[in-house]
């Protein structure tokens, strides 16, 4: 598994925990940063995970607007928390990270949805991210 895939999993964990616990994303990021400092072997995945989460924090309104626009009759509140987190990660990569090809961002989000969410989630995540990609 690549360092970026591991980083996406870490970012997913941070976003999910923040959402489920109702805590500020920046607070959860600080907790994870403290933990990461004691795990130098995982530094390569931590750096990109932090970049993702910082990017989601910095662009949260625009990212959520894109997701809401292209989720077709699904509000953010109605989505499973894992799907919300994956869509935010994928949307950030598509819209704000030129180093990641759009197809890779979508594929990684879909694979994580298959692993961590409902049976229907991978198709949902794919559809929303593909529409965001076409619009950007």
XYZ file of C-alpha atoms in Angstrom:
136
model
C 0.000 0.000 0.000
C 1.406 3.380 -0.990
C 2.181 6.138 1.493
C -0.521 8.293 -0.091
C -3.130 5.556 0.322
C -2.133 5.246 3.981
C -2.328 9.024 4.283
C -5.838 9.059 2.866
C -6.852 6.454 5.462
C -5.372 8.627 8.207
C -7.160 11.689 6.852
C -10.386 9.677 6.673
C -9.958 8.675 10.305
C -9.403 12.290 11.399
C -12.356 13.638 9.405
C -14.632 10.813 10.541
C -13.708 11.193 14.210
C -14.247 14.938 14.089
C -17.644 14.483 12.489
C -18.872 11.705 14.780
C -17.552 13.273 17.980
C -18.746 16.743 17.023
C -15.282 18.182 17.651
C -13.525 20.812 15.605
C -11.453 19.341 12.812
C -8.472 21.455 13.868
C -8.666 19.929 17.359
C -8.678 16.400 15.990
C -5.771 17.285 13.703
C -3.765 18.559 16.683
C -4.425 15.319 18.591
C -3.261 13.280 15.612
C -0.198 15.513 15.152
C 0.823 14.832 18.732
C 0.425 11.101 18.178
C 2.291 11.249 14.866
C 5.261 12.938 16.543
C 5.779 9.758 18.555
C 5.632 7.555 15.429
C 8.502 8.604 13.135
C 8.128 5.439 11.037
C 4.744 6.699 9.848
C 5.944 10.209 8.976
C 5.543 9.841 5.213
C 1.849 9.047 5.505
C 1.328 11.678 8.199
C 2.634 14.549 6.072
C 0.149 13.983 3.267
C -2.691 13.223 5.703
C -2.034 16.587 7.348
C -1.970 18.285 3.942
C -5.366 16.763 3.108
C -6.971 17.734 6.417
C -5.489 21.244 6.330
C -6.808 21.590 2.782
C -10.280 20.452 3.821
C -10.232 22.918 6.727
C -9.046 25.799 4.519
C -11.612 25.108 1.785
C -14.461 23.524 3.732
C -17.228 25.859 2.552
C -16.337 25.516 -1.132
C -15.839 21.745 -0.850
C -19.162 21.232 0.940
C -20.904 23.441 -1.617
C -19.542 21.297 -4.449
C -20.590 18.087 -2.705
C -24.068 19.426 -1.982
C -24.457 20.678 -5.547
C -23.539 17.355 -7.144
C -24.941 14.878 -4.605
C -28.381 15.004 -6.273
C -31.017 15.138 -3.555
C -28.647 14.185 -0.742
C -27.879 16.741 1.957
C -24.580 16.451 3.805
C -26.469 15.596 6.998
C -28.218 12.672 5.290
C -24.970 11.038 4.084
C -23.147 8.440 6.154
C -20.236 10.079 8.000
C -17.696 7.924 6.154
C -19.088 9.009 2.779
C -19.017 12.671 3.831
C -15.379 12.350 4.840
C -14.410 10.506 1.647
C -16.195 13.058 -0.527
C -14.368 15.881 1.239
C -11.014 14.176 0.720
C -11.741 13.380 -2.931
C -13.140 16.828 -3.655
C -10.096 18.483 -2.101
C -7.752 16.362 -4.208
C -9.719 17.077 -7.392
C -10.170 20.790 -6.824
C -7.037 21.838 -4.927
C -4.238 19.309 -5.414
C -2.761 19.398 -8.900
C -0.253 16.665 -7.957
C -2.981 14.005 -7.867
C -4.636 13.015 -11.145
C -8.416 13.248 -10.967
C -8.853 9.571 -11.822
C -6.566 8.588 -8.938
C -8.452 10.800 -6.475
C -11.753 9.247 -7.511
C -10.423 5.676 -7.535
C -8.844 6.015 -4.088
C -12.064 7.422 -2.602
C -14.113 4.642 -4.211
C -11.787 1.936 -2.893
C -11.953 3.381 0.632
C -15.757 3.503 0.352
C -15.774 -0.188 -0.590
C -13.627 -0.969 2.425
C -15.228 1.250 5.079
C -18.783 2.151 4.072
C -22.031 0.661 2.787
C -22.494 -1.499 -0.293
C -23.981 1.441 -2.204
C -21.417 3.988 -1.076
C -18.738 3.300 -3.660
C -21.125 4.058 -6.534
C -22.437 7.149 -4.741
C -18.926 8.470 -4.014
C -17.866 7.770 -7.591
C -20.881 9.589 -9.029
C -20.507 12.706 -6.892
C -16.745 12.998 -7.419
C -17.075 12.396 -11.174
C -19.618 15.225 -11.410
C -17.333 17.517 -9.381
C -14.432 16.619 -11.679
C -16.470 17.373 -14.815
C -17.486 20.745 -13.434
C -13.978 21.863 -12.482
